[in-house]
XYZ file of C-alpha atoms in Angstrom:
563
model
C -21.908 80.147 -136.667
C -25.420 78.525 -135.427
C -27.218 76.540 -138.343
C -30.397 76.628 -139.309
C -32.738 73.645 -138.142
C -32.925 70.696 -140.721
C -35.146 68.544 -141.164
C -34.619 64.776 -139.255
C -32.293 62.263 -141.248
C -34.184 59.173 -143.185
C -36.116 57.245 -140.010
C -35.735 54.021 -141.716
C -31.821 54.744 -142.521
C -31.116 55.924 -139.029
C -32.598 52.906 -137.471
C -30.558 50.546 -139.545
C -27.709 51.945 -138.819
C -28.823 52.041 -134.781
C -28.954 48.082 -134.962
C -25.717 47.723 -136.853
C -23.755 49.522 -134.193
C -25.528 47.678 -131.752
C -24.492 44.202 -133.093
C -20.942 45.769 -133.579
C -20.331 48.853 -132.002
C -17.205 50.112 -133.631
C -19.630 50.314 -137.040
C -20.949 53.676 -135.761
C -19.417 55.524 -139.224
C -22.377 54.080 -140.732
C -24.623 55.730 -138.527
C -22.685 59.049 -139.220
C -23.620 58.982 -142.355
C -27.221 58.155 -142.145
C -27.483 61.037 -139.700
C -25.952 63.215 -142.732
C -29.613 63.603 -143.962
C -30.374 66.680 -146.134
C -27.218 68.512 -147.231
C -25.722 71.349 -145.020
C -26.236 75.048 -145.658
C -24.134 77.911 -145.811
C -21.033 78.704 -146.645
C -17.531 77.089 -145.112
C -16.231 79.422 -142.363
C -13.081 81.046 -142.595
C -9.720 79.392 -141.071
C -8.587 82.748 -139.671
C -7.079 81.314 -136.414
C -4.545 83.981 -135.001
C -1.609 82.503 -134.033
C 0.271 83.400 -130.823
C 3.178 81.959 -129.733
C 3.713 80.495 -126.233
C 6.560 80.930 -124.265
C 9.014 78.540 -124.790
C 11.849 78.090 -121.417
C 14.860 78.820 -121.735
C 16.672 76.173 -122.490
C 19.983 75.338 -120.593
C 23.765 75.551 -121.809
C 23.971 72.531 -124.224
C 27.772 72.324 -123.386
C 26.469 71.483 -119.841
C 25.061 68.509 -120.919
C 28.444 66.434 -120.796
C 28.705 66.599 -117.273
C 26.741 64.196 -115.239
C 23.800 65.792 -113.766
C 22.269 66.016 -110.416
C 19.376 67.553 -109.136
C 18.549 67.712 -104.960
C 14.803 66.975 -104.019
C 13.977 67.498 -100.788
C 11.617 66.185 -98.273
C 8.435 67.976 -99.626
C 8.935 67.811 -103.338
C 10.462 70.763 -104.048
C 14.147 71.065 -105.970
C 16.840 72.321 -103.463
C 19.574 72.812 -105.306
C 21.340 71.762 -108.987
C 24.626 71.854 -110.735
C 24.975 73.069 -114.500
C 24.455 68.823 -116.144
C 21.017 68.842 -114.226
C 20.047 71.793 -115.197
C 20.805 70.801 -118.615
C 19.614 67.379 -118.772
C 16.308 68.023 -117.032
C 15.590 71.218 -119.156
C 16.628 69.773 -122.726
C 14.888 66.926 -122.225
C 12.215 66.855 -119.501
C 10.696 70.050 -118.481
C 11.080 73.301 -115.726
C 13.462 72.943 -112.779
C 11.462 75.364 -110.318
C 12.474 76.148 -106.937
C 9.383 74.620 -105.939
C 9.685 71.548 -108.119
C 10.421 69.556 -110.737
C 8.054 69.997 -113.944
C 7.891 67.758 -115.727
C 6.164 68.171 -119.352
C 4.679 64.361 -118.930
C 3.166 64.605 -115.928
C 3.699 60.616 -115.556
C 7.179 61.436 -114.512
C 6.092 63.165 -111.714
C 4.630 60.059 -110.495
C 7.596 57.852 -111.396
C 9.935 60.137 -109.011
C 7.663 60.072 -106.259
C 7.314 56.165 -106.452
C 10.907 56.196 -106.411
C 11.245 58.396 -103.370
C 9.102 56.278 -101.530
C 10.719 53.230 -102.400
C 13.710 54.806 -100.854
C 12.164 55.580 -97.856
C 10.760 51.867 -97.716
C 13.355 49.927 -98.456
C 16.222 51.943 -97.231
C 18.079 51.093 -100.862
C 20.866 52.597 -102.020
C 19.498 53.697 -105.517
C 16.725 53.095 -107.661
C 16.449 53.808 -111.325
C 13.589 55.543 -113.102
C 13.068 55.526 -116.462
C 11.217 59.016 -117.611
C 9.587 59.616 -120.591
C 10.810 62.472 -122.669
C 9.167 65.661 -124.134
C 9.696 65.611 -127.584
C 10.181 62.130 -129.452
C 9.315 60.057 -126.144
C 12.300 58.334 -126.061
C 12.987 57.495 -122.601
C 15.529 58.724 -120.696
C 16.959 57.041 -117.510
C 18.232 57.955 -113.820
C 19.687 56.944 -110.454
C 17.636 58.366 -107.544
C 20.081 57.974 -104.386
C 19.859 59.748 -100.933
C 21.437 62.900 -101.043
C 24.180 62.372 -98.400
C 25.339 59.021 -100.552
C 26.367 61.446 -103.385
C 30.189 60.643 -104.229
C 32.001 64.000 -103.578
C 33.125 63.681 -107.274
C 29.425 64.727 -107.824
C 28.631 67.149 -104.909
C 30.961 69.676 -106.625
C 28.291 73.372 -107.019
C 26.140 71.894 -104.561
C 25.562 72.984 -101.084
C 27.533 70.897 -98.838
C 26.215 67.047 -98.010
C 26.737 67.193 -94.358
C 24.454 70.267 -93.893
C 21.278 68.398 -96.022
C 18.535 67.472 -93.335
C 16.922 63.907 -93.309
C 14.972 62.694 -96.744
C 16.361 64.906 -98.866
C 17.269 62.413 -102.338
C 19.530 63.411 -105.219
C 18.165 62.695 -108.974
C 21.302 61.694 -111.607
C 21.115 62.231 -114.804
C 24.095 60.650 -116.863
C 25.824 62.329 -119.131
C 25.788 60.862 -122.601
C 29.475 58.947 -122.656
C 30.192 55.389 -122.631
C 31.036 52.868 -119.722
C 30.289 49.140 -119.446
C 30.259 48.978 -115.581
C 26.025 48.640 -115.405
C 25.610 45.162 -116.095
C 24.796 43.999 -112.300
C 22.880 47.077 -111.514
C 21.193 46.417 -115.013
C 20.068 42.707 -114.108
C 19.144 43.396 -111.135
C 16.731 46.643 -111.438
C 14.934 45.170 -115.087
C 15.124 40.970 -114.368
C 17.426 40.475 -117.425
C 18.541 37.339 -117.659
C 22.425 36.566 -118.401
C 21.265 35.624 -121.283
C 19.825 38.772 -122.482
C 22.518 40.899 -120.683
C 25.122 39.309 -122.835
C 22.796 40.484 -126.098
C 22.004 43.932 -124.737
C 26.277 44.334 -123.863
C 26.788 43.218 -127.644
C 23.909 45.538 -128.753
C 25.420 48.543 -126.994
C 28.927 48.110 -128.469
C 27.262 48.959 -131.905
C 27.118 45.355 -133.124
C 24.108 44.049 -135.455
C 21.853 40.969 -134.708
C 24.042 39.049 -136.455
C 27.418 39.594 -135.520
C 25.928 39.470 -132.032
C 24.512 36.080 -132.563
C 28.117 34.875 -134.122
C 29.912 36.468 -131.170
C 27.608 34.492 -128.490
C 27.586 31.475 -130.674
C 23.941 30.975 -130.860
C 21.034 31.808 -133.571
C 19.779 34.877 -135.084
C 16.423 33.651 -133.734
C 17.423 32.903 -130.521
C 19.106 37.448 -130.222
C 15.546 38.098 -131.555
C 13.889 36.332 -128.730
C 16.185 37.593 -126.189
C 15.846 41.275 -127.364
C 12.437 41.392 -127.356
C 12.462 40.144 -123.824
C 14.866 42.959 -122.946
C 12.570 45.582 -124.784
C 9.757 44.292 -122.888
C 11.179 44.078 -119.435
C 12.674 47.697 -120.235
C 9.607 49.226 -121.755
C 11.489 49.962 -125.036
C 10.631 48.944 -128.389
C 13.583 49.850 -130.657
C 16.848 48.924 -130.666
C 18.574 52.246 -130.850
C 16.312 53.173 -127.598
C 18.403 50.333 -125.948
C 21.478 51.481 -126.798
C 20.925 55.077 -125.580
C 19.454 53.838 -122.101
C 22.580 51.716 -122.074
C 24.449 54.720 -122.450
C 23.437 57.255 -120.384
C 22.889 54.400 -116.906
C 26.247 53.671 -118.400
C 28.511 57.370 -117.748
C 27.205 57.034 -114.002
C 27.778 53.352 -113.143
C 31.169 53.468 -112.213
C 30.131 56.939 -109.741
C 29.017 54.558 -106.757
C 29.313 50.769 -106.522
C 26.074 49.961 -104.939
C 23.153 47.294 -105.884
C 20.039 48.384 -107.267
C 16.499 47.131 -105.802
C 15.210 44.287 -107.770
C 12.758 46.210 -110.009
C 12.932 49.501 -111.969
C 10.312 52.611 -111.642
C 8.920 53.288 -115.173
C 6.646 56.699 -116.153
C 3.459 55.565 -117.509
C 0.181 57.008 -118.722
C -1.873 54.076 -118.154
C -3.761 52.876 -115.368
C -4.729 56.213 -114.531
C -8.639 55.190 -113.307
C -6.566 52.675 -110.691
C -4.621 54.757 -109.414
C -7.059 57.640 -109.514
C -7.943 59.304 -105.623
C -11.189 57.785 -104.621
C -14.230 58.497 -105.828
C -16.341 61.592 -103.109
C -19.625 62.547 -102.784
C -21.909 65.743 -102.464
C -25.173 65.795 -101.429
C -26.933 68.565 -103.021
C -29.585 70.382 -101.550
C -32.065 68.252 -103.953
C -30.972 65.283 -102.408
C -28.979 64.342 -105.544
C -25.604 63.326 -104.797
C -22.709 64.658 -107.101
C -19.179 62.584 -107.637
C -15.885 63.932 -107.436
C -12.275 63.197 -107.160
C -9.947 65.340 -104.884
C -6.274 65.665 -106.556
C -3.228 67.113 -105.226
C -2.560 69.178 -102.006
C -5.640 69.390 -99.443
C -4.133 72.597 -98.315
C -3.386 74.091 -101.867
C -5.023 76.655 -104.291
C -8.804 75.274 -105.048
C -9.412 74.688 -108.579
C -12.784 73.314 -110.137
C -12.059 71.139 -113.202
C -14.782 70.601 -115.682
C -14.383 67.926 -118.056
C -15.548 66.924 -121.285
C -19.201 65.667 -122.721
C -18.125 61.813 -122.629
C -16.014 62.653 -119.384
C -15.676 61.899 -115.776
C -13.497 62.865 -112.737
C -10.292 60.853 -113.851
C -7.533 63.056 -114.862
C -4.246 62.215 -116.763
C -2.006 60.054 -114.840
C 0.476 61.581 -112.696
C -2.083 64.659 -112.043
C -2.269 64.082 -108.129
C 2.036 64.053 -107.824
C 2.247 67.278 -109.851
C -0.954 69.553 -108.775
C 0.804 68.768 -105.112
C 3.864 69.594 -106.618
C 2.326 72.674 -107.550
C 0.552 73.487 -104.520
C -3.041 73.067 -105.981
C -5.773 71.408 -104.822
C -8.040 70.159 -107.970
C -11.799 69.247 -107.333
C -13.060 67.281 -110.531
C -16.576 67.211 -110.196
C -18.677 64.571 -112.663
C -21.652 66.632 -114.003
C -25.426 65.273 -113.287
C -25.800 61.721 -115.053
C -22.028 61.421 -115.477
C -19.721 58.726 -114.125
C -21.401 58.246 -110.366
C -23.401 61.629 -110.299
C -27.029 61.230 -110.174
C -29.031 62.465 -113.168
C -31.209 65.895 -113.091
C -34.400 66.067 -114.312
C -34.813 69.441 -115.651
C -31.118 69.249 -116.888
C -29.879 72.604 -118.200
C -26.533 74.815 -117.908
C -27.624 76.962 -115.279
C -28.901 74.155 -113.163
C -25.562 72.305 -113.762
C -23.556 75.274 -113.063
C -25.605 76.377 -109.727
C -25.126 72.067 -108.592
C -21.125 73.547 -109.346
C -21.445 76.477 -107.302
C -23.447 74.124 -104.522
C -20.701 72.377 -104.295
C -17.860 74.644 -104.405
C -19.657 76.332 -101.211
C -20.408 73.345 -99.413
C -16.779 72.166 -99.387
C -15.813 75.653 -98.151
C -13.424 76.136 -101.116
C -13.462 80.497 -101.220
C -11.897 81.624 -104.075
C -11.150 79.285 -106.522
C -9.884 79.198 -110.087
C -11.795 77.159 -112.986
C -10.375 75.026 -115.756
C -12.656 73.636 -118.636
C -12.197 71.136 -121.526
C -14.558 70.821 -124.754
C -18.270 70.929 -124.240
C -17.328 71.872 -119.935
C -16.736 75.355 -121.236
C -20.626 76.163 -121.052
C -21.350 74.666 -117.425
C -17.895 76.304 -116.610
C -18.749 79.492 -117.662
C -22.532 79.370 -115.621
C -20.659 78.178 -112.772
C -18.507 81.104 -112.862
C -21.307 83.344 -113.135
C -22.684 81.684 -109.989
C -20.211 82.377 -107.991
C -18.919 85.641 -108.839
C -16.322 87.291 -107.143
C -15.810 83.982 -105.775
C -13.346 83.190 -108.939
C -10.243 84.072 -109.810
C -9.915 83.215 -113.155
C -11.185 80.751 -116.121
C -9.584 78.761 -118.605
C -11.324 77.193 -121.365
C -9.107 74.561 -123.712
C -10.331 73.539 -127.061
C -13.711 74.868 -126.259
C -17.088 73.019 -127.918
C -19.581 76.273 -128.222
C -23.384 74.942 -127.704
C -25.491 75.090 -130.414
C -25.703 73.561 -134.195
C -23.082 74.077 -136.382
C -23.062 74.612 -139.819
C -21.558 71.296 -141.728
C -19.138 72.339 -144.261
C -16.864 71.042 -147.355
C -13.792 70.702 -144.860
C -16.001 68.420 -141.834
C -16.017 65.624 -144.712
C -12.471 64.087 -143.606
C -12.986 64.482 -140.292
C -15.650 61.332 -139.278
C -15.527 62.681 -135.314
C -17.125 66.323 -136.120
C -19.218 64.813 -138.902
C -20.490 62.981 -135.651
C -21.239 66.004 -133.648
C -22.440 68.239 -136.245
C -24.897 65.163 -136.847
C -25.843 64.293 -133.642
C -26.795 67.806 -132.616
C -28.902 68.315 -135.732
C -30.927 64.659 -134.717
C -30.743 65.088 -130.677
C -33.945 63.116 -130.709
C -31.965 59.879 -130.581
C -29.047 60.852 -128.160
C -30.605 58.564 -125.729
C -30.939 55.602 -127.840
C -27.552 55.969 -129.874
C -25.835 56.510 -126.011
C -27.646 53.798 -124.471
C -26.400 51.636 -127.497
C -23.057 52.744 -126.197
C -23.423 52.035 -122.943
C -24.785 48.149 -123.275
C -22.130 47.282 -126.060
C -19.012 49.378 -124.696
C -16.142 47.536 -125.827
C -12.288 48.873 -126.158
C -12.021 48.086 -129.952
C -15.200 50.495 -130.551
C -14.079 53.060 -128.437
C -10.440 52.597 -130.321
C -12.191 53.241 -133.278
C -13.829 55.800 -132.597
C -11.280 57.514 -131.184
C -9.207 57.082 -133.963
C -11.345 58.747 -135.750
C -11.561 61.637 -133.965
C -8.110 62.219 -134.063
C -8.546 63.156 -137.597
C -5.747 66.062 -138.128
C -2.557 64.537 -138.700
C -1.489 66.167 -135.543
C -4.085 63.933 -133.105
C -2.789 61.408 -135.584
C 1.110 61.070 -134.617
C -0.083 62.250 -130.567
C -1.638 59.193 -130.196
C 0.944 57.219 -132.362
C 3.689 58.764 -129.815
C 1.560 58.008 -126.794
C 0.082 55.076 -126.697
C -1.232 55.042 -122.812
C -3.522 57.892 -123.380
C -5.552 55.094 -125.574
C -5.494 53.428 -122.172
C -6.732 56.439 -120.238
C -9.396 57.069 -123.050
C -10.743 54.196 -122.589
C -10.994 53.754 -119.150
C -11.889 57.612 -118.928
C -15.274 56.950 -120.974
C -16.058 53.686 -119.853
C -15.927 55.357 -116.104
C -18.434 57.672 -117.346
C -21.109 55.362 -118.809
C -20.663 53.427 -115.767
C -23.946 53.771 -114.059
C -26.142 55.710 -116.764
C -25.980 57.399 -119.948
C -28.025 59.724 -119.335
C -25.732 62.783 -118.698
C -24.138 62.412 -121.861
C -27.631 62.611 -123.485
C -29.016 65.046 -121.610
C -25.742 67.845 -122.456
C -26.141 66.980 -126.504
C -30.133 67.831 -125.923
C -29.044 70.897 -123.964
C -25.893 71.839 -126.484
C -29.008 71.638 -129.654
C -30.762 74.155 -127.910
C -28.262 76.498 -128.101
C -29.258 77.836 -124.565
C -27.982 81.358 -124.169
C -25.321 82.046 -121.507
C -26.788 84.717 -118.624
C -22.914 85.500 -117.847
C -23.690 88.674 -116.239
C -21.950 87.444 -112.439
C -19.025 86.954 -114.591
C -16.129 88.915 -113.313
C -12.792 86.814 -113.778
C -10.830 87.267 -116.405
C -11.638 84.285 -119.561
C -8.459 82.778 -120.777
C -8.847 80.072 -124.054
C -6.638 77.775 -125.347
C -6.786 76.367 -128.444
C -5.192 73.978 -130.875
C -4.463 75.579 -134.170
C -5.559 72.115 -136.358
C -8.612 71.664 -134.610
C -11.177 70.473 -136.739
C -14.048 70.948 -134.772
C -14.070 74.431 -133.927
C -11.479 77.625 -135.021
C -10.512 79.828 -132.370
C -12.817 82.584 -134.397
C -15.757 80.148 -133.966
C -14.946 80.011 -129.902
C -14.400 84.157 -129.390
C -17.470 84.105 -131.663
C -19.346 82.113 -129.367
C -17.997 84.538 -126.095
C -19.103 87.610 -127.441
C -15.822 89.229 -126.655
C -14.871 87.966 -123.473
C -12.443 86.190 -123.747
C -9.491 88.171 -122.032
C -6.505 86.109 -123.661
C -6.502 83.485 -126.180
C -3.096 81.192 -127.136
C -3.155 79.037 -129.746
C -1.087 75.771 -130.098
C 0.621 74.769 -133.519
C 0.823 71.739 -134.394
C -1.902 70.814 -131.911
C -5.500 69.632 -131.758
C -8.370 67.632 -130.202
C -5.889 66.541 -127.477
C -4.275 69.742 -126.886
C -5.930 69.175 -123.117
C -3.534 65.631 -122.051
C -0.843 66.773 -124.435
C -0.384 70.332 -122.522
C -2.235 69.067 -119.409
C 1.341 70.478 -117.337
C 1.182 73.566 -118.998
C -2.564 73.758 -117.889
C -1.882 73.419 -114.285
C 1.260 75.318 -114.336
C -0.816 78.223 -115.441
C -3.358 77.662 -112.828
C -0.925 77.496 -110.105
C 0.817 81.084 -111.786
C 0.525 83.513 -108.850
C-alpha cells in the first residue's frame, strides 16, 4: 500500500499554481494538478471492503404512533418513564429512549432539550416548543416541553402517577400525526408570526395552493410568497410541505392544555458550534510547551481522549457537551502541537505527540481512559495508547488516514480531495508554504470549495446537501485550527511522508475501526493493512464516507460510554 518515492512535480508549475491560490484561494485544484507530476505506479488496489452490518434498534410499534406521546425527563437528564406514542415517536423518528437518557441520533437535539429545560426553570413558563431535527430525511419534527405535574390526566394515562414526581422533573410531547386548528396563538407567539402570515400558514395547512390562498385572503400571489418565506424563515423550514407537517403534529396536542407559549421557539442546530464550544484549557508540558484542550460533558464521567483530524482542533459537533453528559462521559479533546492554540514542537514526530498525550492524560489525573480517533489522529492515537498502556481501555479509530504515501490510482481521478493528499504527501517539501498560503488567505468560499470537493462520493455529496450546518462547523472547525500557526498541520503531512513506523508494543486495549464503505481515500483493507492485524473489530458503514465521524458522531460516543 506504501508508494514508491517520485520524483518532485515541475518547480516552475508548482509555483504558479502556489501564487494563483494565493490571489484566490478556492483555485487550489490547479495546484492539485501541478502536484500530479510524473504518473503514479502500480496497480489500483482492490475494493474488497467487508461489509458488516450494525445494529439497527428496534424500532417501536408503528400503531403506537397515533397516540400522542410523552416522554418524563427528570432532574438530571435521564428518561423516567414513557407511554407506548413516546416510545414510538422518539424511536421512529429521533433516536434511543435509554433509561439513562434520551439519544438522540443528531446530537443538536440534545442541546435543544436542554435549552428548553432551562428555559423552564428560568422563566417558570408553562411550555416551550422545540423543534428537533430528524434522523433520516431531516425534516423537523416538533414538541411541547411542559413540567411534568402540568400534564393533563388525559395524558398521564401508563405513567407513574403526577403527584409522586419530585421537583424539575419536565414531560416531552410528541403529537400524534392528526389534525386540529387550535395552535394559532401558541403558534404566534413561540415563532413571531405575524397575523398576517398566520392567516397564510392556516390556509397552507388546510391543503390549499398559493393561489387559492391568495384568493381566499384577498391579496396577491406575491404578497403569500413574501409572507411564506417569512414563516419558513422564522420557523427554520424551507418547504412548504415541512410547514404543513409541523402544523400538524403542534396541531393533535394544542387543544391538550390551554396555556401560552414563551415568546420564542428552541430550534436544534449544528451551527455555531466554536461559540458555544466549553472554553478553551491549557497544559503545561514538562517542556514548557503548553497544549490546548476543551473539556466536554460530565467532570465526574468516564475519561475519554479524543484525537481529531490533520486540519482539526478541539471543537466537536454541536450538541457534544449535552449528550457526552447525558452519557456520563467526560471527553478531553486535546489540539496536537502547532494546532489550534497548542504550541508547536520542534522535533515533531508521533511518538513525541503521543508521549505530550500521555503527559497530559497523567497530569489531569484521568486513570483509565478510553481513546477515540478520526482520520490522520489514528497514528498519534495509537502511540498514545502505547504510552500509556494498561492505562486504556479501549481504542476506536473512524475512517482512519494510514501514514505514509499512497499509491495514486485510475479510481483517485474523480475524487479532487485524495488527489490532494496523495499529492501533497509525495511533494511534503512545500506543506509549509501551500499551509501558510492557507492560513493568510483563509476565506469561507475556499474552504467551501474545498470541502466540496472532498466530499466526492455521492454519499458526502447528499450528507452535506441534508446538513447544511456542518458547512458551518467545517468552517469554523479549520479556521480555529490555523488560528495562531500552521505549523502543526505541516509538520503531521512531513511526519505522515515518512511513513514513521508505529512501536505499538505497550499496546494492550482492544483496536476497534470504523469505516465508511464509499470512502475514497482509504478501503477498510488499506486500514487493517496498515495495523498489521490488530485491529480487534472493524464495522463498516454503507452508504457512508469521509463524514462518517459527524454523521455517526452519537453512535461514536454511545459506544464509548458501552459498559
Amino acid at each position: 500500500m506504501t508508494a514508491t518515492p517520485q520524483g518532485k512535480a515541475n518547480i516552475s508549475l508548482v509555483v504558479e499554481a502556489l501564487y494563483a491560490v494565493a490571489a484566490e484561494p478556492d483555485r487550489w485544484d490547479q495546484l492539485v494538478e501541478a502536484l500530479g507530476g510524473a504518473s503514479a505506479d502500480g496497480a489500483a488496489q482492490a475494493d474488497g471492503a467487508a461489509r458488516i452490518a450494525g445494529t439497527v434498534p428496534e424500532r417501536a410499534d408503528p400503531a403506537a404512533a397515533t397516540q400522542a406521546g410523552v416522554v418524563l425527563i427528570g432532574p438530571s437528564g435521564g428518561a423516567i418513564a414513557w407511554n407506548a406514542g413516546g416510545a414510538a415517536a422518539f424511536q421512529q423518528r429521533l433516536g434511543l429512549v435509554e433509561a439513562r437518557g434520551l439519544r438522540f441520533f443528531n446530537p443538536a437535539n440534545h442541546e435543544a432539550l436542554d435549552a428548553a429545560r432551562r428555559r423552564l426553570r428560568e422563566t417558570a413558563g408553562g411550555q416551550v416548543i422545540v423543534k428537533f431535527t430528524q434522523a433520516d430525511d431531516e425534516a423537523p419534527h416538533f414538541a411541547y416541553v411542559i413540567p411534568a405535574r402540568a400534564l393533563p390526566t388525559a395524558l398521564a394515562a401508563d405513567l407513574p402517577p403526577l403527584g409522586e414526581l419530585g421537583e424539575g422533573v419536565v414531560a416531552v410531547l410528541f403529537p400524534a400525526v392528526e389534525t386540529t386548528d387550535r395552535l394559532w396563538a401558541t403558534m404566534r407567539d413561540s415563532f413571531g408570526l405575524t397575523p398576517a402570515e398566520t392567516r397564510v400558514a392556516a390556509r397552507l395547512k388546510d391543503g390549499l395552493t398559493l393561489k387559492e390562498a391568495a384568493d381566499d385572503l384577498a391579496i396577491s400571489v406575491n404578497t403569500v410568497r413574501n409572507q411564506l418565506r417569512a414563516v419558513f424563515d422564522k420557523m427554520g423550514l424551507n418547504r412548504q410541505s415541512k410547514l404543513v407537517r409541523a402544523l400538524t403534529q403542534l396541531g393533535s396536542l394544542s387543544d391538550a392544555f390551554g396555556q401560552e407559549a414563551p415568546a420564542a421557539a428552541i430550534s436544534a442546530t449544528e451551527r455555531g458550534a466554536l461559540a458555544t464550544a466549553p472554553p478553551i484549557r491549557f497544559f503545561q508540558l514538562s517542556d514548557g510547551r503548553r497544549l490546548a484542550w476543551r473539556d466536554y460533558g460530565d467532570p465526574q464521567g468516564r475519561p475519554v481522549l479524543v484525537f481529531h483530524q490533520g486540519l482539526g482542533c478541539s471543537v466537536l459537533p454541536r450538541g457534544s457537551d449535552v449528550l457526552a453528559r447525558d452519557l456520563g462521559l467526560r471527553l478531553i479533546a486535546p489540539e496536537r502541537p502547532g494546532a489550534g492554540r497548542s504550541d508547536p514542537r520542534s522535533n515533531f514526530s508521533v511518538q513525541g505527540v503521543g508521549r505530550d498525550m500521555a503527559e497530559l492524560a497523567g497530569g489531569l489525573g484521568l486513570g483509565r481512559v478510553r481513546i477515540a480517533a478520526f482520520m490522520s489522529g489514528a497514528a498519534f492515537a495509537l502511540m498514545a495508547a502505547a504510552e500509556l498502556g494498561a492505562g486504556v481501555d479501549r481504542v476506536l479509530l473512524a475512517s482512519v488516514r494510514p501514514s505514509g504515501q499512497m499509491v495514486e490510482t485510475e479510481h483517485d481521478a474523480g475524487h479532487p480531495g485524495v488527489l490532494f493528499r496523495r499529492r501533497i504527501l509525495r511533494n511534503a517539501w512545500l506543506a509549509d508554504t501551500l499551509f501558510a498560503l492557507m492560513r493568510m488567505q483563509l476565506n469561507r468560499r475556499g474552504i467551501e470549495r474545498f470541502v466540496r470537493a472532498a466530499a466526492s462520493a455521492p454519499s458526502d455529496a447528499a450528507y452535506l446537501a441534508a446538513h447544511p450546518g456542518v458547512m458551518d462547523f467545517i468552517v469554523d472547525y479549520i479556521g480555529e485550527s490555523l488560528a495562531v500557526t500552521h505549523r502543526g498541520i505541516a509538520d503531521e503531512v512531513r511526519c505522515a511522508a515518512r511513513s514513521p513506523d508505529l512501536d505499538l508494543s505497550g499496546l494492550s486495549a482492544p483496536i476497534s475501526v470504523w469505516h465508511g464503505a464509499d470512502d475514497a481515500m482509504t478501503s477498510v483493507d488499506q486500514v487493517k493493512a496498515w495495523l498489521g492485524g490488530r485491529a480487534a473489530e472493524t464495522r463498516v458503514f454503507a452508504g457512508t464516507g469521509h463524514f462518517l465521524p459527524h454523521k455517526h458522531w452519537p453512535e461514536v460516543l454511545g459506544w464509548l460510554a458501552e459498559e
